[in-house]
mmCIF file of C-alpha atoms in Angstrom:
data_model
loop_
_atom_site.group_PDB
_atom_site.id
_atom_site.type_symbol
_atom_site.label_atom_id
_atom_site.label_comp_id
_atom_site.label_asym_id
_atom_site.label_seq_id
_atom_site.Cartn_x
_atom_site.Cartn_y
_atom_site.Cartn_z
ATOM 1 C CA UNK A 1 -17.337 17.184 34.471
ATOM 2 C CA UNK A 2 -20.841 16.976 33.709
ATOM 3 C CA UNK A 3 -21.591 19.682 31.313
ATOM 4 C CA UNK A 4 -19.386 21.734 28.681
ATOM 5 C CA UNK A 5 -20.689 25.172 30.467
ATOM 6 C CA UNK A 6 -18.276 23.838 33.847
ATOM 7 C CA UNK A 7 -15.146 23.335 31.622
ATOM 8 C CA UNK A 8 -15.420 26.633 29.954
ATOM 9 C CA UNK A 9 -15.998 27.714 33.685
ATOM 10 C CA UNK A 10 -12.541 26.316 34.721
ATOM 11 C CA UNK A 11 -11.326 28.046 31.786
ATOM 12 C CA UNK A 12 -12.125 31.092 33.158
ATOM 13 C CA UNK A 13 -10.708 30.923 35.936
ATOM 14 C CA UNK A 14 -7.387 29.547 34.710
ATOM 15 C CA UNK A 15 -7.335 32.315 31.637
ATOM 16 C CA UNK A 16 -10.152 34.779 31.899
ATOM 17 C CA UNK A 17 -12.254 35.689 29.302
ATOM 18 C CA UNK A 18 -15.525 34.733 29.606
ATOM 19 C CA UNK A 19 -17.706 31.175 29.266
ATOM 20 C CA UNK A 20 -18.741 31.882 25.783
ATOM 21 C CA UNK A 21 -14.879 32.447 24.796
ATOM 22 C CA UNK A 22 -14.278 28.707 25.648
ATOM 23 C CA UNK A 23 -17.782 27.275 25.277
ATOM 24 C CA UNK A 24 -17.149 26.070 21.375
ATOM 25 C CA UNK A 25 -13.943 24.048 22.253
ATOM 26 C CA UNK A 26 -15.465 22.673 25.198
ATOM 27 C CA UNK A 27 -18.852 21.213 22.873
ATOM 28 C CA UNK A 28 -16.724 20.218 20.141
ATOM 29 C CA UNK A 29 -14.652 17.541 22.674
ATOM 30 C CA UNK A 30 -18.707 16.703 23.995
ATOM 31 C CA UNK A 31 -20.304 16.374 21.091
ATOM 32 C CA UNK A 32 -19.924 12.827 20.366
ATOM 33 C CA UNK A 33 -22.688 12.817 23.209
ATOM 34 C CA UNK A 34 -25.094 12.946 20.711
ATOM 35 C CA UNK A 35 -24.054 9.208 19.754
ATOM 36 C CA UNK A 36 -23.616 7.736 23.086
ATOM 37 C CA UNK A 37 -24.997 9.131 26.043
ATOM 38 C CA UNK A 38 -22.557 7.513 28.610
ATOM 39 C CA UNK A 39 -18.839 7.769 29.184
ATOM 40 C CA UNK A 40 -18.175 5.221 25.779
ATOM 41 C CA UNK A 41 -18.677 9.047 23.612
ATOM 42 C CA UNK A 42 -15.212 9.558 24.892
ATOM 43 C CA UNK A 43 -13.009 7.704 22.792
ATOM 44 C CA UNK A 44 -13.781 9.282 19.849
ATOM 45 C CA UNK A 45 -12.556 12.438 20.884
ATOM 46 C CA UNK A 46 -10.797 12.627 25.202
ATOM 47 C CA UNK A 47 -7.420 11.265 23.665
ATOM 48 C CA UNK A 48 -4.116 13.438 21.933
ATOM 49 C CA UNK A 49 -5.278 12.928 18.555
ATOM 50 C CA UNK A 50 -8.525 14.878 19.386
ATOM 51 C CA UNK A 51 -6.952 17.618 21.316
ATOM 52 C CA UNK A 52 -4.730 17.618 17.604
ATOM 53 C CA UNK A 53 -8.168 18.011 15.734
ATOM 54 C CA UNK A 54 -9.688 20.613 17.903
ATOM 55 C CA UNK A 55 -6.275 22.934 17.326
ATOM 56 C CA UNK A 56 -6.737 21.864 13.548
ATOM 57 C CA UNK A 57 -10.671 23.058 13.270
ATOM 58 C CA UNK A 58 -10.142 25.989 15.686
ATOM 59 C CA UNK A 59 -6.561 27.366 15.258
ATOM 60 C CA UNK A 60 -3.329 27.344 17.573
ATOM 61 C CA UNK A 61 -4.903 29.914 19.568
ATOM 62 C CA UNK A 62 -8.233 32.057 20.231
ATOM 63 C CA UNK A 63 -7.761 35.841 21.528
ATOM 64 C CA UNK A 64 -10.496 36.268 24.958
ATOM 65 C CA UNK A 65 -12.947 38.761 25.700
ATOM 66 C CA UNK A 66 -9.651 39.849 28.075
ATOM 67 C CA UNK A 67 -7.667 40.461 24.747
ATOM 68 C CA UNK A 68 -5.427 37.091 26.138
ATOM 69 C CA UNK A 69 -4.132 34.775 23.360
ATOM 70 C CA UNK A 70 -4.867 31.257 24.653
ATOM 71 C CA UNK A 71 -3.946 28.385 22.757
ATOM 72 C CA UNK A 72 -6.235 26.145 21.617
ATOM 73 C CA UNK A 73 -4.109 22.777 22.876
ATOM 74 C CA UNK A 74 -4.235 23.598 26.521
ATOM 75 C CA UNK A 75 -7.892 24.544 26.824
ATOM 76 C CA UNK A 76 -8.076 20.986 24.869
ATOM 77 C CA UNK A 77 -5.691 19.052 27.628
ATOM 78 C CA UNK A 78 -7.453 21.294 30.078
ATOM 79 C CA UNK A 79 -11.152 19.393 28.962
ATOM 80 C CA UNK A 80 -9.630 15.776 28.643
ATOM 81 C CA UNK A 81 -7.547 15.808 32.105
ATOM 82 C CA UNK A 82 -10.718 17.116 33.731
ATOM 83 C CA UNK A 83 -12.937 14.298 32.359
ATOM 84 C CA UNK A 84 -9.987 11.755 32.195
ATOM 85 C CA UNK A 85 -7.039 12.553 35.153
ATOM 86 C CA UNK A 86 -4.680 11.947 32.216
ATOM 87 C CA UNK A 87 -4.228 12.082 28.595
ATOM 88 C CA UNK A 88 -4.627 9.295 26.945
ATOM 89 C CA UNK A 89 -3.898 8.079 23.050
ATOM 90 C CA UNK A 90 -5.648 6.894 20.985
ATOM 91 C CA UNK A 91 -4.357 3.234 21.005
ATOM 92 C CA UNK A 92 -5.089 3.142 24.933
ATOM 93 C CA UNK A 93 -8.921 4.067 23.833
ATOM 94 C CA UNK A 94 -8.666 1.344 21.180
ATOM 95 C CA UNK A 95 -6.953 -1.593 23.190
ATOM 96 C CA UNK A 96 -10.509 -1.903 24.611
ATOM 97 C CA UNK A 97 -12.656 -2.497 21.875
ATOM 98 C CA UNK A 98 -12.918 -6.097 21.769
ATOM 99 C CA UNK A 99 -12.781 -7.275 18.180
ATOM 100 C CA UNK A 100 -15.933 -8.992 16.439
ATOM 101 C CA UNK A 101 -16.612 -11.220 13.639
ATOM 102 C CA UNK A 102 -18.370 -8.235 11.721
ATOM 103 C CA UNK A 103 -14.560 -6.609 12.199
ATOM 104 C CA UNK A 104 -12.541 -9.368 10.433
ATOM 105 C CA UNK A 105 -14.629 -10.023 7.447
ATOM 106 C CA UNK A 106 -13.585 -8.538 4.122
ATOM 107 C CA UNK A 107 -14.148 -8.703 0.428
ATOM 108 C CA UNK A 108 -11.265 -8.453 -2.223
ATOM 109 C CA UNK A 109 -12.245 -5.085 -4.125
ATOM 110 C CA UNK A 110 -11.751 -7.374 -7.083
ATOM 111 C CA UNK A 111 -14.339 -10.529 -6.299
ATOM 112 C CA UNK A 112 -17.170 -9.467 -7.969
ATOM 113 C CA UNK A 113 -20.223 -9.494 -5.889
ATOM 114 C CA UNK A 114 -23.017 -11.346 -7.127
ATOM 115 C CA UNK A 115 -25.232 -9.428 -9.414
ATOM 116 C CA UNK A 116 -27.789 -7.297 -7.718
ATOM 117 C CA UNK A 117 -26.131 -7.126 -3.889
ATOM 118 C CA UNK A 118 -25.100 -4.380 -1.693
ATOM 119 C CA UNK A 119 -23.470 -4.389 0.948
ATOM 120 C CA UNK A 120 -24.601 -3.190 4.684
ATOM 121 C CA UNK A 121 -22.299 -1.426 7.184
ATOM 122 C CA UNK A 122 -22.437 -4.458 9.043
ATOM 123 C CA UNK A 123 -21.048 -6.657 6.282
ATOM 124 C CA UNK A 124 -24.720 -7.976 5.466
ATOM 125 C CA UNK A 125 -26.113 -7.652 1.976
ATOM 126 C CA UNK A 126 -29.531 -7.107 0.294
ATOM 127 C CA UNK A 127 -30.308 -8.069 -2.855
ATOM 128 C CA UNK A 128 -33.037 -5.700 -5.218
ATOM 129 C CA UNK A 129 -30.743 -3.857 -7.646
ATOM 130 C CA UNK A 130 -31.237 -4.109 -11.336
ATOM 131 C CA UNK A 131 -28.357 -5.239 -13.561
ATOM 132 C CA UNK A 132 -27.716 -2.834 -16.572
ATOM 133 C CA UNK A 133 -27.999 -4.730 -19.971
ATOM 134 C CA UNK A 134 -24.247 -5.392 -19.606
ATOM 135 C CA UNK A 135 -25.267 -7.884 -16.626
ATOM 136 C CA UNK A 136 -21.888 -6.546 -14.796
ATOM 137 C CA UNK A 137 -23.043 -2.685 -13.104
ATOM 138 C CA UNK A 138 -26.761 -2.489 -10.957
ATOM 139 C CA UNK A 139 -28.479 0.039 -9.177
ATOM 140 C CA UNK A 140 -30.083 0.091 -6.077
ATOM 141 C CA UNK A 141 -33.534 1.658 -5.553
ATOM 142 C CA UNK A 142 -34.037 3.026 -2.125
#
């Protein structure tokens, strides 16, 4: 589905209620859209883990504007089978990320780095810090 407003739709009709009843669950599972704005947004969230988290941040159930305790789980299963056809885990998601150099490259926590480097996300570094009189601690202006 398209748009969050359809799967609280279909929950409707499978629970009553109304849209807004649903709506939250349905943008929580979406809105790793805001990262990638293709199908990829999915693994972070369309797998059992996720449908886990959403019950975790919104409860085992939500009460409808019918007065009908829903639980949260099946309104998430309900979001990832109608994106997905199935459920998957986690693990399936992550079989297909193909591993890059950036992935495998570590530092001990005890090398010390050389004096006045950070490191970037991407396993980079910068140097411009300024070593405290000790030589061994720096700061980094940004």
């Amino acid at each position: 589905m398209a748009h969050c407003y359809y799967h609280a739709l279909s929950s409707v009709r499978k629970w009553g209620g109304v849209v807004e009843d649903y709506l939250p669950l349905h943008q929580w599972f979406d809105q790793s859209k805001a990262i990638f704005a293709d199908p990829r947004h999915r693994a972070l969230r369309h797998h059992a883990e996720g449908i886990f988290m959403l019950e975790t941040l919104f409860g085992p159930t939500i009460v409808n504007a019918d007065s009908r305790v829903v639980p949260v789980r099946l309104v998430g299963e309900q979001h990832v089978r109608e994106d997905l056809g199935t459920i998957p885990s986690f693990a399936d998601w992550g079989r297909l990320i193909t591993p890059q150099d950036w992935m495998l490259r570590g530092h001990r926590l005890d090398e010390p780095m050389p004096l006045g480097t950070v490191e970037t996300g991407a396993g980079g570094a910068f140097s411009g810090g300024h070593s405290s009189s000790s030589g061994r601690a720096f700061v980094v202006e940004i």
